[in-house]
XYZ file of C-alpha atoms in Angstrom:
701
model
C 181.833 69.847 117.573
C 179.536 67.232 119.127
C 181.241 64.719 121.409
C 180.248 61.028 121.119
C 178.484 59.645 124.221
C 181.343 57.227 124.937
C 183.967 59.824 124.090
C 185.941 59.899 127.361
C 186.194 56.119 127.548
C 187.377 55.941 123.934
C 190.042 58.556 124.714
C 191.131 56.424 127.655
C 191.364 53.414 125.338
C 193.411 55.499 122.911
C 195.825 56.558 125.654
C 196.134 52.934 126.766
C 196.772 51.795 123.209
C 199.485 54.416 122.860
C 201.398 53.523 126.018
C 200.957 49.758 125.637
C 202.298 49.940 122.090
C 205.279 52.018 123.202
C 206.104 49.726 126.137
C 205.764 46.689 123.891
C 208.052 47.984 121.140
C 210.568 49.948 123.210
C 212.937 47.100 124.265
C 213.886 46.302 120.649
C 213.504 49.768 119.120
C 215.650 50.116 116.002
C 216.088 46.383 115.427
C 215.680 44.943 111.953
C 213.014 42.358 111.205
C 215.741 39.763 110.771
C 217.279 40.429 114.187
C 213.886 40.343 115.889
C 213.092 36.966 114.331
C 216.508 35.591 115.262
C 216.577 36.746 118.900
C 212.907 37.072 119.919
C 210.714 35.470 117.280
C 207.352 36.941 116.366
C 206.207 39.430 119.002
C 203.113 38.043 120.725
C 203.393 39.920 124.039
C 205.727 41.878 126.263
C 209.351 40.806 125.842
C 211.185 43.375 127.992
C 212.286 40.626 130.386
C 213.950 38.802 127.483
C 216.072 41.742 126.313
C 219.398 42.134 128.182
C 219.693 45.381 130.116
C 216.043 46.410 129.676
C 214.042 44.737 132.445
C 211.585 47.595 133.111
C 208.289 47.666 131.269
C 206.935 51.095 132.274
C 209.639 53.545 131.229
C 210.146 57.135 130.154
C 209.902 57.558 126.396
C 209.811 60.502 124.004
C 206.745 59.128 122.192
C 204.712 59.361 125.400
C 206.144 62.496 126.987
C 206.021 64.529 123.773
C 202.502 63.419 122.875
C 200.897 64.463 126.146
C 203.143 67.427 126.951
C 202.928 69.303 123.649
C 199.126 69.049 123.703
C 199.205 71.385 126.712
C 199.679 74.204 124.220
C 195.883 74.239 123.930
C 194.924 74.911 127.589
C 197.999 77.101 128.056
C 196.780 79.333 125.208
C 193.110 79.491 126.098
C 191.986 76.356 124.217
C 191.758 78.331 121.014
C 191.004 76.314 117.856
C 193.230 78.843 116.075
C 196.312 77.704 117.983
C 199.443 78.417 115.919
C 202.703 76.593 115.310
C 204.452 79.503 117.007
C 202.410 78.974 120.188
C 203.158 75.252 120.124
C 206.836 76.150 119.760
C 206.535 78.328 122.875
C 205.115 75.277 124.639
C 208.237 73.335 123.684
C 210.428 76.016 125.246
C 208.314 76.125 128.408
C 208.271 72.405 129.163
C 211.377 70.880 127.582
C 214.556 70.969 129.668
C 217.426 71.167 127.238
C 219.496 68.012 127.036
C 217.424 66.242 129.711
C 213.770 65.654 128.875
C 211.351 64.653 126.121
C 213.550 64.700 122.996
C 216.331 62.608 121.534
C 219.273 64.966 122.066
C 221.290 63.710 119.116
C 222.782 67.041 118.117
C 222.215 69.861 115.664
C 221.753 68.606 112.110
C 221.452 65.011 113.335
C 218.376 64.922 115.564
C 215.454 66.668 113.893
C 213.825 67.658 117.178
C 217.088 68.814 118.764
C 217.757 70.940 115.682
C 214.315 72.543 115.850
C 214.648 73.142 119.593
C 217.911 75.025 119.098
C 216.271 77.165 116.415
C 213.395 77.976 118.784
C 215.834 78.784 121.558
C 217.696 81.154 119.210
C 214.487 83.013 118.398
C 213.558 81.328 115.121
C 209.756 81.004 115.238
C 207.780 77.939 114.248
C 207.071 76.793 111.570
C 210.354 78.139 110.203
C 212.128 76.202 112.977
C 211.183 72.913 111.293
C 211.143 73.950 107.669
C 212.884 72.300 104.749
C 214.169 75.726 103.727
C 216.125 76.003 106.989
C 216.991 72.370 107.766
C 216.993 70.535 104.435
C 214.585 67.822 103.300
C 216.379 64.868 104.904
C 216.299 66.311 108.435
C 212.783 67.706 108.031
C 211.246 64.381 106.942
C 212.258 62.134 109.823
C 209.654 60.352 111.959
C 209.130 62.733 114.907
C 206.209 64.609 113.353
C 204.114 61.447 113.617
C 205.090 60.076 117.009
C 203.785 63.118 118.929
C 200.535 63.498 117.011
C 197.848 61.376 118.688
C 196.595 63.970 121.171
C 195.638 66.414 118.437
C 193.329 63.775 116.973
C 191.767 62.889 120.317
C 190.647 66.491 120.923
C 188.845 66.494 117.547
C 186.630 63.379 117.624
C 184.784 62.831 114.351
C 186.416 65.888 112.766
C 189.350 64.686 110.650
C 189.845 68.078 109.012
C 190.306 69.811 112.358
C 192.578 67.019 113.589
C 194.713 67.233 110.466
C 194.954 71.014 110.741
C 196.097 70.861 114.372
C 198.490 68.041 113.539
C 200.081 70.041 110.741
C 200.632 73.049 113.002
C 202.189 70.861 115.669
C 204.302 68.858 113.222
C 205.738 71.966 111.593
C 207.415 73.065 114.803
C 210.091 70.497 113.965
C 209.270 68.891 110.590
C 208.137 69.587 107.056
C 207.242 67.902 103.770
C 206.295 64.230 103.804
C 206.645 64.061 107.584
C 203.833 66.584 107.951
C 201.685 64.699 105.426
C 202.111 61.459 107.383
C 201.190 63.175 110.647
C 198.058 64.662 109.074
C 197.000 61.265 107.676
C 197.310 59.552 111.027
C 195.556 62.356 112.925
C 192.663 62.331 110.459
C 192.259 58.550 110.757
C 192.332 58.664 114.554
C 189.765 61.469 114.681
C 187.491 59.596 112.272
C 187.922 56.373 114.265
C 185.621 57.822 116.952
C 182.726 57.513 114.489
C 183.905 54.971 111.899
C 185.358 51.479 112.329
C 185.793 50.342 108.724
C 189.557 50.282 108.115
C 189.322 51.001 104.389
C 187.072 53.975 105.101
C 189.557 55.256 107.672
C 192.345 55.040 105.124
C 190.232 56.901 102.588
C 189.690 59.672 105.105
C 193.395 59.732 105.912
C 194.592 60.212 102.362
C 191.863 62.790 101.698
C 193.732 65.385 103.794
C 196.987 65.283 101.778
C 197.831 66.015 98.139
C 197.471 63.161 95.655
C 201.039 63.726 94.456
C 202.488 63.333 97.965
C 204.947 60.486 98.441
C 202.949 59.340 101.494
C 199.826 59.121 99.310
C 201.623 56.771 96.914
C 203.073 54.747 99.801
C 199.630 54.114 101.284
C 198.245 53.132 97.882
C 201.101 50.661 97.394
C 200.658 49.066 100.841
C 196.924 48.739 100.248
C 197.644 47.040 96.915
C 200.097 44.630 98.548
C 197.532 43.735 101.183
C 194.858 43.160 98.556
C 197.012 40.631 96.655
C 199.116 38.989 99.384
C 197.305 37.334 102.320
C 200.483 36.514 104.298
C 201.656 39.574 106.235
C 205.231 38.265 106.311
C 205.424 38.216 102.533
C 203.582 41.523 102.427
C 206.166 43.056 104.740
C 208.987 41.797 102.571
C 207.375 43.296 99.456
C 206.885 46.654 101.185
C 210.432 46.652 102.562
C 211.770 46.010 99.079
C 210.388 49.367 97.954
C 210.268 51.452 101.133
C 213.254 50.656 103.297
C 215.730 52.765 105.268
C 218.403 52.397 102.592
C 216.171 54.153 100.063
C 215.699 57.203 102.251
C 218.251 58.246 104.820
C 218.790 59.889 108.166
C 218.388 58.185 111.508
C 214.718 57.289 111.322
C 212.887 58.396 108.202
C 209.140 58.884 108.214
C 208.275 57.025 105.004
C 209.352 53.433 105.890
C 207.871 53.654 109.376
C 204.587 55.138 108.219
C 204.377 52.246 105.780
C 204.642 49.764 108.654
C 201.833 51.489 110.569
C 199.586 51.073 107.518
C 200.793 47.476 107.051
C 199.980 46.615 110.677
C 196.572 48.266 110.420
C 195.611 46.332 107.291
C 196.945 42.906 108.197
C 195.833 43.224 111.820
C 192.238 43.739 110.657
C 191.344 45.534 113.886
C 192.645 42.804 116.197
C 195.018 44.403 118.714
C 197.253 41.392 119.318
C 197.648 40.597 115.640
C 198.250 44.246 114.746
C 200.921 44.529 117.425
C 202.518 41.325 116.176
C 202.769 42.662 112.637
C 203.969 46.174 113.394
C 206.499 45.096 116.022
C 207.894 42.020 114.339
C 208.410 44.099 111.200
C 211.101 46.101 112.991
C 212.533 49.604 112.504
C 211.134 52.208 114.932
C 208.971 49.746 116.791
C 207.903 51.771 119.837
C 206.828 54.731 117.678
C 204.942 52.607 115.159
C 203.264 50.403 117.763
C 202.301 53.430 119.851
C 200.598 55.207 116.964
C 198.819 52.079 115.761
C 197.831 51.119 119.310
C 196.239 54.525 119.862
C 194.260 54.278 116.622
C 192.984 50.801 117.505
C 192.036 51.866 121.030
C 190.012 54.809 119.737
C 188.380 52.684 117.037
C 187.134 49.826 119.234
C 187.310 51.176 122.768
C 188.402 49.066 125.712
C 187.106 45.852 124.127
C 190.159 45.837 121.846
C 192.378 44.724 124.768
C 190.260 41.714 125.777
C 191.273 38.125 125.179
C 194.688 36.529 124.922
C 197.606 38.526 126.284
C 197.051 40.578 129.453
C 197.960 43.925 127.928
C 196.623 46.149 130.711
C 197.552 44.311 133.910
C 201.341 44.740 133.861
C 201.002 48.426 132.971
C 198.287 49.289 135.532
C 197.748 52.617 133.680
C 201.138 54.045 134.686
C 203.094 56.514 132.576
C 205.697 59.251 133.040
C 205.734 62.785 131.632
C 209.090 64.287 132.623
C 209.158 68.006 131.876
C 209.689 71.370 133.528
C 206.296 70.854 135.201
C 207.477 68.113 137.543
C 204.184 67.676 139.386
C 202.669 66.201 136.226
C 205.450 63.647 135.689
C 204.043 60.841 137.861
C 200.701 60.243 136.199
C 198.469 57.595 134.659
C 196.286 56.911 131.658
C 193.097 57.965 133.461
C 194.496 61.364 134.439
C 195.832 62.020 130.944
C 192.617 60.857 129.275
C 190.636 63.251 131.459
C 192.944 66.124 130.549
C 192.495 65.388 126.842
C 188.720 64.982 127.148
C 188.329 68.223 129.080
C 190.439 70.048 126.514
C 188.069 68.788 123.823
C 185.109 69.880 125.935
C 186.592 73.353 126.190
C 187.015 73.455 122.400
C 183.368 72.396 122.075
C 182.205 75.021 124.592
C 181.278 72.418 127.227
C 182.233 72.472 130.931
C 184.867 70.058 132.238
C 183.942 66.750 133.864
C 185.594 65.890 137.214
C 184.442 62.450 138.420
C 183.798 62.034 142.129
C 184.313 65.717 142.931
C 187.655 65.845 141.208
C 189.234 62.817 142.888
C 192.688 62.024 141.533
C 191.939 58.289 141.804
C 188.301 57.537 140.961
C 188.384 54.268 138.941
C 185.420 55.309 136.773
C 186.837 53.784 133.587
C 186.291 49.992 133.382
C 189.430 48.092 134.275
C 191.346 51.156 135.463
C 193.927 50.613 138.221
C 195.586 54.077 138.284
C 198.865 52.579 139.428
C 197.455 50.670 142.427
C 199.189 47.386 143.135
C 198.828 44.858 145.979
C 201.826 44.215 148.205
C 201.416 40.435 148.496
C 199.976 37.393 146.777
C 197.114 37.164 149.267
C 195.504 40.264 147.755
C 193.735 40.734 144.434
C 192.552 43.987 142.858
C 189.787 44.356 140.308
C 187.876 47.330 138.957
C 184.174 46.544 139.414
C 180.816 48.288 138.956
C 178.902 49.474 142.008
C 179.688 50.177 145.681
C 180.291 53.885 144.976
C 178.487 56.799 146.596
C 179.624 59.371 144.063
C 180.103 57.418 140.837
C 179.628 54.097 139.073
C 182.707 51.982 139.818
C 185.193 51.109 142.571
C 188.464 49.261 143.041
C 187.642 45.959 144.694
C 190.235 44.556 147.110
C 189.901 40.821 147.778
C 192.129 39.825 150.685
C 192.898 36.787 152.788
C 194.957 38.007 155.718
C 196.760 41.331 156.220
C 196.740 43.342 153.005
C 198.258 46.487 151.541
C 197.709 48.290 148.284
C 199.344 51.490 147.127
C 200.035 53.750 144.170
C 203.128 55.888 143.479
C 203.231 59.601 144.231
C 206.887 59.997 143.195
C 209.761 58.089 141.629
C 210.102 54.672 143.288
C 213.503 53.306 144.370
C 213.859 50.901 141.446
C 213.100 53.769 139.038
C 215.897 56.042 140.298
C 218.404 54.610 137.829
C 216.045 54.264 134.884
C 217.989 53.997 131.644
C 217.220 55.942 128.498
C 215.226 59.147 128.716
C 215.653 60.926 132.060
C 212.884 60.715 134.645
C 212.669 64.179 136.195
C 209.730 64.526 138.566
C 208.418 66.177 141.684
C 206.277 64.380 144.249
C 202.545 64.845 143.870
C 201.825 64.607 147.641
C 203.439 66.608 150.472
C 203.518 67.067 154.233
C 200.635 69.197 155.449
C 198.228 68.113 152.724
C 195.002 66.307 153.586
C 194.391 62.888 152.076
C 190.700 62.064 151.663
C 189.299 58.693 150.722
C 186.090 56.706 150.716
C 185.756 52.934 151.084
C 183.416 50.234 152.338
C 183.781 46.622 153.498
C 181.491 43.616 153.239
C 182.725 42.289 156.585
C 184.114 43.897 159.712
C 187.598 45.223 159.038
C 190.289 47.483 160.469
C 191.658 49.829 157.797
C 194.081 52.734 157.809
C 195.726 55.006 155.306
C 199.479 54.826 155.001
C 202.187 56.601 153.069
C 205.777 55.667 152.352
C 208.401 58.394 152.437
C 212.078 58.241 151.646
C 214.633 58.119 154.456
C 218.394 57.754 154.824
C 219.908 55.521 152.169
C 216.858 56.135 149.957
C 214.930 53.478 151.844
C 211.172 53.840 152.229
C 209.690 54.307 155.706
C 206.023 53.890 156.614
C 203.763 56.654 157.930
C 200.319 55.727 159.230
C 196.966 57.410 159.604
C 194.428 56.488 162.304
C 192.775 53.068 162.239
C 189.177 52.929 161.047
C 186.990 50.139 162.413
C 184.395 49.125 159.860
C 181.288 47.114 160.659
C 179.852 44.971 157.844
C 178.482 47.250 155.147
C 179.968 50.433 156.640
C 181.197 53.240 154.387
C 184.004 55.404 155.805
C 185.501 58.679 154.576
C 188.576 59.353 156.709
C 190.783 62.425 156.325
C 194.472 62.235 157.194
C 197.010 65.033 157.136
C 200.435 63.898 155.946
C 202.869 64.481 158.825
C 206.205 66.260 158.609
C 208.634 64.074 156.660
C 211.629 66.319 157.556
C 212.444 67.104 153.966
C 212.070 63.596 152.546
C 209.709 63.127 149.566
C 206.583 60.988 149.831
C 206.773 58.102 147.356
C 203.490 56.169 147.781
C 200.002 56.399 149.250
C 197.709 53.481 150.024
C 195.510 51.469 152.352
C 196.405 48.779 154.872
C 193.891 46.162 156.071
C 194.747 44.568 159.414
C 193.706 40.994 158.748
C 190.928 38.491 158.210
C 189.503 37.928 154.775
C 186.874 39.563 152.658
C 186.327 42.385 150.203
C 186.885 46.097 150.502
C 185.791 48.605 147.880
C 187.933 51.692 147.402
C 185.654 54.390 146.001
C 188.092 57.280 145.578
C 191.272 58.834 146.915
C 192.401 62.434 146.626
C 194.277 65.134 148.513
C 194.030 68.868 148.857
C 195.331 71.769 150.865
C 198.535 73.742 150.904
C 201.712 71.845 151.765
C 203.605 72.771 154.902
C 207.096 71.606 154.152
C 210.781 72.474 154.330
C 212.458 71.719 151.023
C 216.110 71.185 151.828
C 218.763 68.574 152.470
C 217.291 66.369 155.223
C 218.802 66.711 158.674
C 221.771 64.445 159.246
C 223.003 64.159 155.666
C 225.387 67.119 155.711
C 228.982 66.003 155.908
C 228.046 62.324 156.156
C 228.902 59.468 153.850
C 225.211 58.982 153.082
C 224.584 58.968 149.333
C 220.827 59.547 149.517
C 219.569 61.209 146.369
C 215.779 61.156 146.704
C 215.571 64.653 148.237
C 217.525 66.084 145.281
C 215.531 64.086 142.729
C 212.353 65.739 144.057
C 213.591 68.943 142.397
C 213.239 69.257 138.642
C 216.718 70.440 137.727
C 216.978 72.950 134.887
C 220.193 74.741 135.871
C 223.620 74.160 134.365
C 225.201 72.996 137.624
C 224.038 72.014 141.093
C 227.119 71.239 143.143
C 226.438 68.193 145.357
C 229.579 68.743 147.429
C 228.656 72.262 148.568
C 228.319 72.851 152.307
C 224.894 74.380 151.688
C 222.038 72.367 150.200
C 221.778 74.525 147.089
C 224.786 75.812 145.169
C 223.296 76.641 141.800
C 225.125 77.882 138.713
C 223.616 79.080 135.444
C 226.295 79.880 132.872
C 224.059 81.608 130.364
C 220.437 82.651 130.190
C 217.969 81.602 132.875
C 217.901 78.426 134.944
C 215.440 77.100 137.516
C 215.132 74.207 139.886
C 211.482 73.545 140.663
C 209.359 71.496 143.018
C 205.613 71.195 143.510
C 202.423 70.844 141.478
C 199.870 72.932 139.606
C 197.402 72.213 142.433
C 199.306 74.552 144.751
C 197.348 77.798 144.614
C 197.460 80.195 147.578
C 200.602 79.889 149.675
C 203.796 81.560 150.763
C 207.332 80.565 149.894
C 210.529 81.845 151.447
C 214.218 81.045 151.203
C 217.591 82.450 152.096
C 219.486 83.608 149.009
C 223.204 84.392 148.895
C 224.206 85.858 145.504
C 227.818 85.195 144.523
C 227.885 86.606 141.026
C 224.572 87.054 139.233
C 222.641 89.123 136.754
C 219.429 88.332 138.668
C 218.416 85.685 141.194
C 215.673 84.826 143.653
C 212.647 82.653 144.268
C 209.627 81.732 142.162
C 205.991 80.939 142.902
C 203.177 79.423 140.843
C 205.767 77.988 138.504
C 204.231 76.277 135.470
C 207.395 75.567 133.525
C 210.478 77.454 132.450
C 208.575 80.428 131.030
C 205.466 80.698 133.233
C 205.939 81.924 136.826
C 206.159 84.801 139.310
C 209.602 85.601 140.744
C 211.115 87.940 143.308
C 214.652 88.698 142.171
C 217.665 90.713 143.139
C 218.740 92.281 139.859
C 221.795 94.002 138.431
C 222.128 97.719 139.072
C 221.183 97.411 142.753
C 217.543 96.668 141.928
C 214.881 94.309 143.202
C 211.982 93.298 140.994
C 208.757 91.332 140.940
C 208.718 89.493 137.638
C 205.953 87.705 135.773
C 207.069 85.309 133.056
C 204.241 84.545 130.631
C 204.579 85.056 126.882
C 207.777 86.894 127.705
C 208.941 88.732 130.832
C 206.865 91.459 132.456
C 208.196 93.471 135.398
C 205.184 93.921 137.691
C 207.092 96.123 140.142
C 210.680 97.286 140.647
C 212.671 99.546 142.945
C 216.186 100.322 144.122
C 217.670 97.921 146.651
C 221.256 98.150 147.855
C 222.144 94.463 147.843
C 225.649 93.036 148.006
C 227.396 89.928 146.755
C 228.013 87.208 149.338
C 225.439 88.627 151.738
C 222.450 86.452 152.645
C 218.897 87.750 152.155
C 215.660 86.202 153.372
C 213.215 86.426 150.457
C 209.488 85.738 150.653
C 206.600 85.645 148.186
C 202.898 85.326 148.935
C 200.362 84.438 146.263
C 196.620 84.638 146.992
C 194.156 84.807 144.133
C 195.425 87.491 141.771
C 197.456 89.224 144.499
C 201.221 88.851 144.795
C 203.208 90.198 147.774
C 206.947 90.244 148.350
C 209.381 90.848 151.223
C 213.128 90.791 151.802
C 214.377 90.451 155.376
C 210.807 91.142 156.624
C 210.768 94.459 154.735
C 207.566 94.766 152.645
C 208.511 95.578 149.079
C 205.665 94.926 146.659
C 201.934 94.276 146.608
C 200.474 93.782 143.151
C 197.066 92.777 141.802
C 197.735 90.869 138.588
C 194.368 91.173 136.907
C 195.427 90.327 133.365
C 195.647 86.566 132.872
C 197.076 85.792 136.326
C 198.862 82.533 137.050
C 196.633 80.843 139.632
C 198.585 77.734 140.589
C 201.970 76.117 140.367
C 205.202 74.998 141.957
C 208.049 76.882 143.656
C 211.553 77.464 142.354
C 214.963 78.976 142.664
C 215.416 81.272 139.643
C 218.913 82.232 138.447
C 219.704 84.494 135.517
C 223.347 83.867 134.603
C 225.064 83.507 137.899
C 225.786 81.550 141.061
C 223.649 81.524 144.203
C 223.608 79.546 147.418
C 220.811 78.688 149.815
C 220.258 76.496 152.868
C 216.681 75.707 151.917
C 213.161 76.781 151.075
C 209.931 76.672 153.066
C 206.432 76.439 151.609
C 203.387 76.885 153.804
C 199.810 78.114 153.995
C 198.889 81.747 154.416
C 198.239 82.408 158.106
C 195.817 85.148 157.062
C 195.446 86.139 153.402
C 194.815 89.749 154.471
C 197.576 89.894 157.094
C 200.720 88.159 155.857
C 203.205 86.515 158.173
C 206.394 88.491 158.785
């Protein structure tokens, strides 16, 4: 597979098109065309502020979280082009937290995805989990197979057959029949859109990957015929709806009518983003899904130029998106980060090395117009992505200021997002105490600049933390390093720059952080027994246990009624570190602490286990006991448990007693978060500490 020269930027445009379409259509999802016309009129731009109870624009949504989370099946399984439906199903079970993230949890036999998830959980492998034979045609042919499909196309640029094959395998985890055909059509068109811009040619490629007797094939032919004979999209929509409407199909959200609207919007929009969004959204039904798919296709087809002119599609979004899953460190993200992940996955499939702009900086601004979540704090400051002024790349974020100025980007859930309606926002912070923030910037005039962070405090208010001031002479380029100070258990919510005063222009080249955190993860001092209702410290944990009692005298009273539960915090960037916590088992089958946690089914854990045993467990494609021995532990007694991970070596202690030292040479987990791990039971703990290794060869005791 040969990648087009503008491939990464076209992927970025596709990601933007996806999230913009979803944010545009989400506030009136499920409305009929008639209701939209009556209450909103034709959709010419964002209308979230006009819909009661839905003021937020950037929100959690299954279309976005499923699309970019399920694609991780490729890197998690070695970026094999022979990835199977069964492996994608395993990815579902690793990242989806039952009842809380990613899917519409509408119940068995009602929600297609919920039904498939329960099959997977019960041991039914994909693709049987989504088959018509098991679930019936009505359930199997709902829309979900299409809404999650864009990523599989973006890793196969110019190769519609490969895109369609991957899309089918992914779709069959939860769907079958016409739903799979529709997903394959869309994936093929999106893959071909990297090398072809003629809409009729794209449609020809799309239908070439499905049988001619498929219902979706006939639907597309009918919509094309309507478009060829009716120039007014409103009349064309009415004609299509007369044949392909919800009443003629069934279920909560059938694939066929909604796929028809995607094709209708593509044809009548004629490649124009605003017009296409107007058609597909004003037409109604599952608006966020349809607009997201069509937006992605248009972004890939035309690149970033598709968003120019008319409505400011990109400004209000500023690249931001959420991916709540059991890998909480990936939840607070942006379109640049996700585009890079997709592009590097495609490079791996093509046998090419990954690309990491500006030495792997998290915020590098190399895509034209990218903001990566940065916003100014006041009206005296303007931000613009511009070419030049970079020592390591091609572009920078220009800050034009007149007086004191601040700009920042989120590293965790912000206060106004704590009560986000709809799909749950579960996330861990991306930045922690003890890590080193590194940045590069220059100024045209003399300026005083410093890094700052905002961390939560009592009452879930944000408090400022400051780095040292940097005095810049005109034309100077500075690269300060600042270690985030101890926040006493409170999560860091934002990182940014503050400019003392004057007026001028500053160019932010990059911003990143590295190093092992040095942090106590517990209820912050002073909250115990008080009337304070602060929740930010708890929200920093991704909660995948049945119960976490907030009224318990200890910070963590965790109950898992059946199977395995975890609460997790941290990011994949954490590599070599040690984690320790006090564990008091009340009644458990197994319980302890986890390291290098990459979801619900990928981690190392030190556990007290039934039968007076202690074990070092590796969860990856099933459980593997790396080491085990007798240990005379008792209920209601507190044990101090510690894990060290360094390269492929894992060490474990209880109460300073060395227990295990293992070299995991076969596919070791090399990075990830920390966790409490409970297998059917109840444990308590005062807190957990994560810190650097004092000496990788001589562990702390």
